[in-house]
Coordinates of C-alpha atoms in Angstrom, one line a residue:
M6 CA 0.0 0.0 0.0
A7 CA 1.5 3.4 -1.0
K8 CA 2.2 5.6 1.9
T9 CA 0.0 8.8 2.1
G10 CA 1.2 12.2 3.1
P11 CA 0.0 14.0 6.4
I12 CA -3.4 15.3 6.1
I13 CA -3.6 18.9 6.9
V14 CA -6.9 19.9 8.4
L15 CA -6.2 23.3 9.9
D16 CA -4.2 26.1 8.3
P17 CA -0.8 25.6 9.7
G18 CA -0.1 29.3 9.7
K19 CA -2.6 29.8 12.4
E20 CA -2.3 29.3 16.2
R21 CA -4.9 27.5 18.2
T22 CA -5.9 27.8 21.6
K23 CA -8.4 25.5 22.8
G24 CA -10.6 24.3 25.6
K25 CA -10.3 25.6 29.2
E26 CA -7.1 27.4 28.3
A27 CA -8.9 29.5 25.5
I28 CA -11.8 30.1 28.2
F29 CA -9.2 31.6 30.8
M30 CA -7.3 33.7 28.3
N31 CA -10.5 35.5 27.5
I32 CA -11.3 35.8 30.9
T33 CA -8.1 37.5 31.9
A34 CA -8.5 40.0 28.9
A35 CA -12.0 40.9 30.1
K36 CA -10.8 41.5 33.8
A37 CA -8.0 43.6 32.4
V38 CA -10.4 46.0 30.9
A39 CA -12.4 46.2 34.2
S40 CA -9.3 46.9 36.0
L41 CA -8.8 50.2 33.8
V42 CA -12.1 51.7 35.0
Q43 CA -12.8 50.2 38.2
S44 CA -11.1 52.9 40.3
T45 CA -13.6 55.5 38.5
L46 CA -16.9 54.3 39.8
G47 CA -18.6 56.4 42.2
P48 CA -18.7 59.9 43.6
K49 CA -15.1 59.5 45.0
G50 CA -13.9 57.6 42.0
M51 CA -10.4 58.6 40.4
D52 CA -9.7 60.4 37.4
K53 CA -7.6 58.8 34.2
M54 CA -5.4 61.0 32.3
L55 CA -5.4 60.3 28.5
I56 CA -2.7 61.4 26.1
N57 CA -3.5 60.9 22.3
K58 CA -1.0 60.7 19.5
L59 CA -0.9 64.4 19.1
G60 CA -0.1 64.9 22.6
M61 CA -3.6 66.3 23.4
V62 CA -4.3 65.5 27.1
S63 CA -7.8 64.6 28.8
M64 CA -8.8 64.1 32.4
T65 CA -12.0 62.1 32.9
N66 CA -13.7 59.3 34.9
D67 CA -16.4 58.6 32.5
G68 CA -16.2 54.9 31.7
V69 CA -17.2 55.4 28.0
T70 CA -14.8 57.9 27.3
I71 CA -11.9 55.8 28.7
L72 CA -13.0 52.6 27.0
K73 CA -13.2 54.6 23.6
D74 CA -9.7 56.1 23.8
I75 CA -7.5 53.8 25.3
G76 CA -7.4 51.5 22.2
I77 CA -8.0 48.0 23.3
E78 CA -6.8 45.4 20.7
H79 CA -7.5 41.8 22.2
P80 CA -11.0 40.6 20.9
A81 CA -12.5 39.3 23.8
A82 CA -11.7 42.7 25.6
K83 CA -13.4 44.3 22.7
M84 CA -16.4 42.3 23.0
I85 CA -17.0 43.4 26.8
V86 CA -16.4 46.9 25.5
E87 CA -18.9 46.7 22.7
V88 CA -21.5 45.4 24.8
S89 CA -21.4 47.6 27.5
K90 CA -21.7 50.4 25.3
T91 CA -25.1 49.4 24.5
L92 CA -25.9 51.2 27.6
E93 CA -24.6 54.5 26.3
S94 CA -27.3 54.4 23.7
T95 CA -30.3 53.1 25.8
A96 CA -29.6 54.5 29.1
G97 CA -26.6 57.1 28.9
D98 CA -25.3 55.8 32.1
G99 CA -24.1 52.4 33.9
T100 CA -21.3 51.7 31.6
T101 CA -18.5 51.3 34.3
S102 CA -20.8 49.1 36.6
S103 CA -21.4 46.8 33.4
V104 CA -17.8 46.1 32.7
I105 CA -17.0 45.8 36.5
L106 CA -20.2 43.4 36.9
S107 CA -19.0 41.6 33.5
A108 CA -15.5 40.8 35.0
A109 CA -16.7 39.6 38.3
L110 CA -19.1 37.3 36.8
L111 CA -16.4 35.8 34.6
D112 CA -13.9 35.9 37.4
K113 CA -16.6 33.5 39.4
A114 CA -16.9 31.6 36.7
E115 CA -13.3 31.0 36.1
K116 CA -13.2 29.3 39.7
L117 CA -16.3 27.3 39.1
I118 CA -14.7 26.0 35.9
K119 CA -11.4 25.0 38.0
K120 CA -13.9 23.1 40.3
G121 CA -15.0 21.0 37.5
I122 CA -18.4 22.6 36.4
H123 CA -19.0 22.8 32.7
P124 CA -19.3 26.1 31.3
T125 CA -22.6 25.2 29.6
V126 CA -24.0 24.8 33.1
I127 CA -22.4 28.1 34.2
V128 CA -24.3 29.7 31.2
K129 CA -27.6 28.1 32.0
G130 CA -27.4 29.4 35.7
F131 CA -26.2 32.8 34.9
K132 CA -29.5 33.1 32.6
T133 CA -31.6 31.8 35.5
A134 CA -29.8 34.3 38.1
E135 CA -30.3 37.3 35.7
D136 CA -34.3 36.5 35.2
K137 CA -34.5 36.3 38.9
A138 CA -32.4 39.5 39.4
L139 CA -34.5 41.6 36.9
E140 CA -37.6 40.1 38.7
I141 CA -36.3 41.7 42.2
L142 CA -35.4 45.2 40.4
N143 CA -38.8 45.5 39.1
D144 CA -40.3 44.6 42.5
R145 CA -38.1 47.1 44.5
A146 CA -38.4 49.9 42.0
I147 CA -40.0 53.3 43.1
S148 CA -42.9 54.9 41.0
V149 CA -42.5 58.5 40.0
N150 CA -44.8 60.7 38.2
F151 CA -42.6 63.6 36.8
K152 CA -45.3 66.0 36.1
T153 CA -45.9 66.5 40.1
P154 CA -43.7 68.7 42.0
E155 CA -42.6 65.6 44.2
G156 CA -41.8 63.8 40.9
R157 CA -39.7 66.8 39.6
A158 CA -37.9 66.9 42.7
I159 CA -36.8 62.9 42.2
L160 CA -35.6 63.9 38.6
K161 CA -33.3 66.6 40.0
K162 CA -32.1 64.1 42.7
A163 CA -31.5 61.6 40.0
A164 CA -29.6 64.2 37.9
M165 CA -27.4 65.2 40.9
T166 CA -26.6 61.7 41.6
S167 CA -25.3 61.2 38.0
I168 CA -23.3 64.5 37.9
T169 CA -21.8 63.8 41.4
G170 CA -18.3 62.8 40.8
K171 CA -18.0 64.0 37.2
A172 CA -18.2 67.8 37.7
P173 CA -17.6 70.1 40.4
D174 CA -19.9 69.2 43.4
V175 CA -20.5 73.0 44.0
H176 CA -22.0 73.3 40.8
K177 CA -24.1 70.1 40.4
E178 CA -27.4 71.3 41.7
M179 CA -27.4 74.2 39.0
L180 CA -26.6 71.6 36.3
A181 CA -29.2 69.5 37.6
D182 CA -31.6 71.9 37.3
I183 CA -30.6 72.8 33.6
C184 CA -31.0 69.1 32.8
V185 CA -34.5 68.9 34.1
K186 CA -35.6 72.4 32.5
A187 CA -34.2 71.1 29.0
T188 CA -36.0 67.8 29.2
E189 CA -39.2 69.6 30.2
I190 CA -38.7 72.0 27.0
I191 CA -38.5 68.9 24.6
E192 CA -40.7 66.3 26.5
K193 CA -43.7 65.3 24.4
D194 CA -46.2 62.8 25.2
G195 CA -44.0 61.1 28.1
F196 CA -41.1 60.7 25.6
V197 CA -37.7 62.7 25.5
D198 CA -35.4 62.5 22.6
V199 CA -32.2 64.1 24.0
R200 CA -30.3 63.1 21.0
S201 CA -31.9 64.9 18.5
D202 CA -33.6 67.7 20.8
V203 CA -30.9 68.8 22.8
I204 CA -28.1 71.1 21.2
S205 CA -24.8 71.4 23.3
I206 CA -22.5 74.5 22.4
V207 CA -19.3 74.7 24.5
E208 CA -17.8 78.3 25.2
L209 CA -14.3 78.5 26.8
N210 CA -13.0 81.4 29.1
K211 CA -16.3 81.5 31.0
K212 CA -17.2 80.4 34.5
I213 CA -18.9 77.3 34.8
E214 CA -21.7 78.9 36.5
E215 CA -22.6 80.7 33.6
T216 CA -24.0 77.7 31.9
E217 CA -27.5 78.0 30.8
V218 CA -30.2 76.4 29.0
I219 CA -32.4 78.2 26.2
E220 CA -35.6 77.2 24.9
G221 CA -35.1 77.0 20.9
I222 CA -31.8 77.4 19.3
A223 CA -28.5 79.2 20.1
L224 CA -26.2 79.7 17.5
S225 CA -22.8 81.2 17.9
T226 CA -23.1 83.6 14.9
N227 CA -24.2 87.1 14.1
S228 CA -25.7 88.9 11.1
L229 CA -23.5 89.7 8.1
N230 CA -25.5 92.7 7.0
K231 CA -25.4 95.6 9.4
K232 CA -28.8 96.9 8.9
A233 CA -30.5 93.5 9.6
P234 CA -33.3 93.8 12.1
K235 CA -32.3 92.6 15.8
I236 CA -35.8 91.1 16.1
I237 CA -38.0 89.5 13.7
Q238 CA -41.5 87.7 14.7
N239 CA -42.8 84.6 13.0
P240 CA -39.5 84.6 10.6
K241 CA -39.5 82.7 7.2
I242 CA -36.1 80.8 7.3
A243 CA -34.0 79.8 4.4
I244 CA -31.0 77.4 4.5
F245 CA -28.1 77.3 1.9
D246 CA -25.5 74.8 1.5
A247 CA -24.0 76.5 -1.7
E248 CA -22.8 79.9 -2.7
I249 CA -25.5 82.4 -4.3
E250 CA -23.5 83.0 -7.3
A251 CA -24.0 83.0 -11.3
H252 CA -24.0 79.8 -13.3
K253 CA -20.9 78.3 -14.0
T254 CA -19.8 75.6 -16.3
K255 CA -19.1 72.2 -15.1
A256 CA -15.8 71.9 -17.0
K257 CA -12.6 74.4 -16.5
S258 CA -12.6 77.1 -19.1
K259 CA -11.3 80.3 -20.2
M260 CA -12.9 83.5 -21.8
V261 CA -11.1 85.8 -24.1
V262 CA -12.5 89.3 -24.3
G263 CA -11.3 91.6 -26.8
S264 CA -12.1 94.9 -25.1
P265 CA -12.6 96.6 -21.6
E266 CA -16.0 97.1 -22.6
E267 CA -16.6 93.5 -23.1
R268 CA -15.1 92.4 -19.9
N269 CA -17.3 94.8 -18.1
Q270 CA -20.4 93.7 -19.9
I271 CA -19.5 90.2 -18.9
I272 CA -18.9 91.4 -15.3
E273 CA -22.5 93.2 -15.2
N274 CA -24.3 90.2 -16.8
E275 CA -23.0 88.0 -13.8
H276 CA -24.0 90.5 -11.3
Q277 CA -27.7 90.8 -12.7
N278 CA -27.7 87.0 -12.9
M279 CA -26.8 86.8 -8.8
L280 CA -29.3 89.8 -8.4
D281 CA -31.9 87.7 -10.0
I282 CA -31.3 84.5 -7.7
A283 CA -31.4 87.4 -4.9
K284 CA -34.8 88.4 -6.0
Q285 CA -36.1 84.8 -6.4
I286 CA -35.1 84.0 -2.8
A287 CA -36.8 87.3 -1.5
D288 CA -40.0 86.8 -3.4
T289 CA -40.4 83.2 -1.8
G290 CA -41.1 85.4 1.3
A291 CA -37.6 84.4 3.2
N292 CA -36.5 87.0 5.8
V293 CA -33.8 85.1 7.6
I294 CA -31.1 83.4 5.5
F295 CA -28.5 80.8 7.0
S296 CA -25.8 79.7 4.8
T297 CA -22.5 77.6 5.3
K298 CA -21.0 79.6 2.4
M299 CA -19.8 83.3 2.5
V300 CA -22.6 85.7 0.7
K301 CA -21.1 87.9 -2.1
P302 CA -21.3 91.7 -1.2
I303 CA -23.6 92.6 -4.2
V304 CA -26.1 90.1 -2.9
L305 CA -25.8 91.0 0.7
E306 CA -26.5 94.7 -0.2
Y307 CA -29.7 93.7 -2.0
F308 CA -31.0 91.9 1.0
D309 CA -29.8 94.6 3.6
K310 CA -32.0 96.9 1.4
R311 CA -34.9 94.6 2.0
G312 CA -34.4 94.0 5.8
I313 CA -33.4 90.5 5.3
Y314 CA -31.2 89.1 8.1
V315 CA -28.2 87.2 6.6
S316 CA -25.9 85.2 8.8
R317 CA -22.4 84.7 8.6
P318 CA -21.4 81.2 7.5
I319 CA -22.3 78.6 9.7
E320 CA -21.3 74.8 10.2
E321 CA -23.1 72.1 8.5
K322 CA -24.5 70.7 11.8
D323 CA -25.9 73.9 12.8
A324 CA -27.7 74.0 9.4
E325 CA -29.0 70.5 10.4
H326 CA -30.1 71.8 13.8
V327 CA -31.9 74.7 12.1
S328 CA -33.5 72.7 9.7
Y329 CA -34.8 69.9 12.3
A330 CA -36.3 72.6 14.5
T331 CA -38.1 74.7 11.9
G332 CA -38.6 72.4 8.9
A333 CA -36.5 74.2 6.6
K334 CA -34.9 72.5 3.7
V335 CA -31.2 72.7 3.3
I336 CA -31.2 74.2 -0.3
R337 CA -28.0 73.2 -2.5
N338 CA -29.1 75.0 -5.7
P339 CA -30.3 78.5 -5.1
R340 CA -32.0 78.8 -8.4
E341 CA -34.5 76.0 -7.2
I342 CA -35.9 77.4 -4.2
S343 CA -39.7 77.8 -3.3
A344 CA -41.9 79.0 -0.6
Q345 CA -42.4 75.2 0.5
D346 CA -38.7 75.1 1.3
L347 CA -38.9 77.6 4.1
G348 CA -38.9 76.9 7.7
E349 CA -40.8 78.8 10.5
A350 CA -40.4 80.0 14.0
G351 CA -41.9 82.3 16.5
L352 CA -39.2 84.6 17.0
M353 CA -35.5 85.1 15.4
E354 CA -33.3 87.6 17.6
Q355 CA -29.8 88.4 17.6
D356 CA -27.4 89.5 20.4
P357 CA -24.4 91.3 18.9
R358 CA -22.9 91.7 22.8
A359 CA -22.0 88.0 23.2
D360 CA -18.6 86.9 22.3
G361 CA -18.7 86.8 18.4
G362 CA -22.5 87.4 18.6
K363 CA -25.6 85.1 19.0
T364 CA -28.5 84.3 17.0
F365 CA -31.4 82.8 18.7
I366 CA -34.3 80.9 17.1
R367 CA -37.3 80.4 19.6
D368 CA -40.8 78.9 19.5
S369 CA -39.7 76.5 16.5
K370 CA -42.7 75.3 14.8
K371 CA -41.5 71.8 13.5
S372 CA -39.7 70.2 16.3
K373 CA -39.2 71.4 20.1
V374 CA -35.5 71.9 20.8
A375 CA -33.6 73.1 23.6
T376 CA -29.9 74.3 23.6
I377 CA -27.6 74.1 26.6
I378 CA -24.7 76.6 26.4
I379 CA -21.8 74.9 28.3
R380 CA -19.2 77.5 29.5
G381 CA -15.9 76.4 31.3
E382 CA -12.6 78.4 32.1
T383 CA -11.0 75.6 30.5
L384 CA -11.3 72.9 27.8
Q385 CA -11.0 70.2 30.3
H386 CA -13.8 71.9 32.5
A387 CA -15.9 72.4 29.8
D388 CA -15.5 68.8 28.5
S389 CA -16.1 67.4 32.2
V390 CA -19.5 69.6 32.3
D391 CA -20.4 68.8 28.9
T392 CA -19.9 64.8 29.7
S393 CA -21.9 65.2 33.1
V394 CA -24.7 67.1 31.6
D395 CA -25.3 64.5 28.8
D396 CA -25.3 61.7 31.4
A397 CA -27.6 63.5 33.6
L398 CA -30.1 64.4 30.7
W399 CA -30.2 60.7 29.6
V400 CA -30.6 59.8 33.4
V401 CA -33.7 62.0 33.6
K402 CA -34.8 60.8 30.1
S403 CA -35.1 57.2 31.3
I404 CA -37.1 58.1 34.4
I405 CA -39.5 60.5 32.6
E406 CA -40.1 57.4 30.1
D407 CA -40.1 54.7 32.4
G408 CA -41.6 56.3 35.5
K409 CA -39.2 54.2 37.8
V410 CA -36.2 54.9 40.1
M411 CA -34.3 53.0 42.6
A412 CA -32.3 53.9 45.6
G413 CA -28.4 54.2 44.7
G414 CA -25.2 53.8 47.0
G415 CA -25.1 50.1 46.2
A416 CA -28.7 49.3 47.6
P417 CA -29.9 47.5 44.5
E418 CA -27.0 45.2 44.3
I419 CA -27.0 44.1 47.8
E420 CA -31.0 43.6 47.6
V421 CA -30.3 41.5 44.6
A422 CA -27.5 39.5 46.0
L423 CA -29.4 38.6 49.2
A424 CA -32.4 37.6 47.3
L425 CA -30.3 35.5 44.7
R426 CA -28.8 33.6 47.6
A427 CA -32.2 32.8 49.4
F428 CA -33.2 31.7 45.9
A429 CA -30.2 29.5 45.1
P430 CA -31.3 26.6 47.5
T431 CA -34.6 26.0 45.3
V432 CA -32.6 25.2 42.3
D433 CA -31.3 21.6 41.8
G434 CA -27.9 20.6 40.6
Y435 CA -24.7 22.7 40.1
E436 CA -26.8 25.5 39.0
Q437 CA -27.5 26.3 43.0
R438 CA -23.4 26.9 43.3
V439 CA -23.8 29.0 40.0
I440 CA -26.7 31.3 41.2
S441 CA -24.7 31.9 44.4
A442 CA -21.4 32.9 42.5
Y443 CA -23.6 35.5 40.4
A444 CA -24.8 36.9 43.8
D445 CA -21.1 37.2 44.9
A446 CA -20.3 38.8 41.7
V447 CA -23.4 41.5 41.9
E448 CA -22.0 42.5 45.2
E449 CA -18.7 43.5 43.6
I450 CA -20.3 47.0 42.7
P451 CA -20.9 48.3 46.3
K452 CA -17.7 46.9 47.3
T453 CA -16.1 49.0 44.5
L454 CA -18.2 51.8 45.7
I455 CA -16.7 51.4 49.0
R456 CA -13.1 50.6 48.2
N457 CA -12.9 53.8 45.9
G458 CA -14.4 55.9 49.1
G459 CA -11.2 54.6 51.1
L460 CA -13.5 52.6 53.5
D461 CA -13.4 49.3 54.8
V462 CA -14.8 47.0 52.4
I463 CA -15.6 43.8 54.7
D464 CA -17.1 45.7 57.7
L465 CA -19.3 48.0 55.5
T466 CA -20.8 45.1 53.4
L467 CA -21.5 43.2 56.4
A468 CA -23.4 46.1 57.6
L469 CA -25.1 46.5 54.4
R470 CA -26.2 43.1 54.4
T471 CA -27.5 43.6 57.9
A472 CA -29.6 46.8 57.3
H473 CA -31.2 45.3 54.2
L474 CA -33.0 43.0 56.4
K475 CA -35.0 45.9 57.7
D476 CA -34.4 48.7 54.9
K477 CA -34.4 47.6 51.2
N478 CA -33.1 51.2 50.3
A479 CA -30.1 51.2 52.6
G480 CA -26.8 52.0 51.0
V481 CA -23.5 53.3 51.9
N482 CA -22.9 57.0 51.9
V483 CA -19.1 57.2 51.0
F484 CA -18.8 60.7 52.3
S485 CA -19.7 59.9 55.7
G486 CA -18.9 56.1 55.7
K487 CA -22.4 55.3 57.1
I488 CA -25.1 53.3 56.2
V489 CA -28.2 55.2 55.5
D490 CA -31.6 55.3 53.6
M491 CA -30.5 56.4 50.3
E492 CA -34.0 57.4 48.9
K493 CA -34.3 59.7 52.0
E494 CA -30.8 61.0 51.2
G495 CA -31.7 61.6 47.6
V496 CA -29.7 59.4 45.9
V497 CA -31.7 57.7 43.3
E498 CA -31.0 56.3 39.8
P499 CA -33.1 55.1 36.9
L500 CA -34.6 51.7 37.0
R501 CA -33.4 51.3 33.3
V502 CA -29.7 51.8 34.2
K503 CA -29.6 48.9 36.7
I504 CA -31.8 46.8 34.4
N505 CA -29.7 47.4 31.3
S506 CA -26.4 47.0 33.2
I507 CA -27.4 43.4 34.6
K508 CA -28.6 42.5 31.0
S509 CA -25.4 43.6 29.1
A510 CA -22.8 42.4 32.0
T511 CA -24.3 38.8 31.8
E512 CA -24.6 38.8 28.2
A513 CA -21.1 39.7 27.7
A514 CA -20.2 37.1 30.4
I515 CA -22.1 34.5 28.6
M516 CA -20.5 35.3 25.2
I517 CA -17.0 35.1 26.6
L518 CA -17.9 31.5 28.0
R519 CA -18.9 30.2 25.1
I520 CA -15.7 30.6 23.3
D521 CA -13.8 27.3 23.8
D522 CA -11.6 27.8 20.5
V523 CA -9.5 30.6 19.3
L524 CA -7.4 30.4 16.1
R525 CA -5.3 33.6 15.1
A526 CA -3.4 33.9 11.8
K527 CA 0.4 34.1 12.4
H528 CA 2.5 36.8 11.2
I529 CA 4.2 36.1 7.7
R530 CA 7.8 35.9 9.3
E531 CA 6.3 33.0 11.5
V532 CA 5.0 30.9 8.7
P533 CA 7.6 27.9 8.5
D534 CA 7.1 27.1 4.8
V535 CA 8.3 30.8 3.7
K536 CA 12.1 30.8 2.5
P537 CA 14.2 33.6 3.3
E538 CA 15.3 33.9 -0.6
H539 CA 12.0 34.5 -1.6
M540 CA 11.3 37.2 0.6
A541 CA 14.9 39.1 -0.1
T542 CA 13.7 41.0 -3.0
S543 CA 11.0 42.7 -0.8
Y544 CA 13.6 44.3 1.7
S545 CA 15.7 46.1 -1.1
G546 CA 19.0 44.5 -0.5
M547 CA 18.6 44.5 3.4
A548 CA 19.3 41.3 5.3
P549 CA 15.5 39.4 5.6
P550 CA 14.2 38.6 9.0
Q551 CA 14.8 35.4 10.7
L552 CA 11.8 33.0 10.2
N553 CA 11.8 31.7 13.8
E554 CA 12.2 35.2 15.2
R555 CA 8.8 35.8 17.4
R556 CA 7.6 39.1 18.8

């Protein structure tokens, strides 16, 4: 019988890690991600200094910002980050808690696997524990009617809880009021779209306490024409993303003239062409014009004589905001404008006294919009306020839409952990141990809060467990180091943040536990059947690298 060569099933150019080794490798990567943000959790969390490739320095304790900017490479670690980012789009907060809980679940899973429990059993137990945890959170939630004075006070308390530790504490009450006011402006039938309906403008060299919210749109621009009226009632708004100029040929061409008179005639025709377009715009009834391009002097003079406001060039995003609020279409060919393309508002006014001027559009007819003008003495101050306000807006949004809050300070996590430990004995088999491990992982959130506050983790955790036998809202005040009723202290968080944090953390942990085989492509220098002489021409006379060299 003829001898046959070796049968190659897998690409020899790939490294393979399988079984428990693959699971433990991924768990280690996930725990490394958590270690990056763990110290930022809570009102006494530490900041991280991030330096980009250009040398720009930023300091933040916002979990999402840190995870976006640090540049994670490991695929399992990226999975943890991507799953946790879903919280940013659904609840706007809780990303750090989600990452910490994911790592804690995987740490408990690693210990269970080493004791001989199969990952499939752990996955099933995690799902059972997740369902029970969500049930407990919903049962312990506190109902809120945001339209009552008491409900509005809770919105403010929740916003202050979110801002604490991210912006200077002396300003948190003022910023919380701004966030609540902004959501009240844009709220419609119990729904708040902070992504589209709240616009942020950052101004430097100002004090943080000068931050304000305006009903409508505030643009950092002023009129280009001197005779433009300062106030226009019921303005008809036109938006252009093109220059108002004479028609040009698509191809580049040169025109040769035979005399100065002929040249003057061509220029006069161009001017007349532009004036015709300006007349067409004015005939639509437009009396406010925003453009991303500079308006020619001859056209500006035409509008000036007719009392039409023309803005200095604005950015495209500002044009989109005005379009969204007023219903005006963004015109890219001025010759095609019609009265149907104009937007409407109740009032347009300009304030030339502000730095560079300000233009306000109030009582927009298409959509309710609020503008928050964030001010700070430096870029770092303004960025910290901007981040904290964004998180607080999402927190208030979640409470308005769901009508549910929970006490903060680690109270929900302790309550879930205690209930899961009581529930575990009712489950048969190894799942009982998995659910108990899940309860231990959930407790990592209050433990981290206590640890970051510089307090005794063991004593306060035991005190929290004891206090919860009588008070379901008992949590730790990291400033005083005492166990208190967090609802009475005014420390509350949206139910949505807690629920989504549990869901995303469990989902991320399960995704990691399901991976038992990792195939990684090797670098070309590690592929054994590539000979040096075949690579020599690619190195322009330089000595080729050694094939057995490893990074």
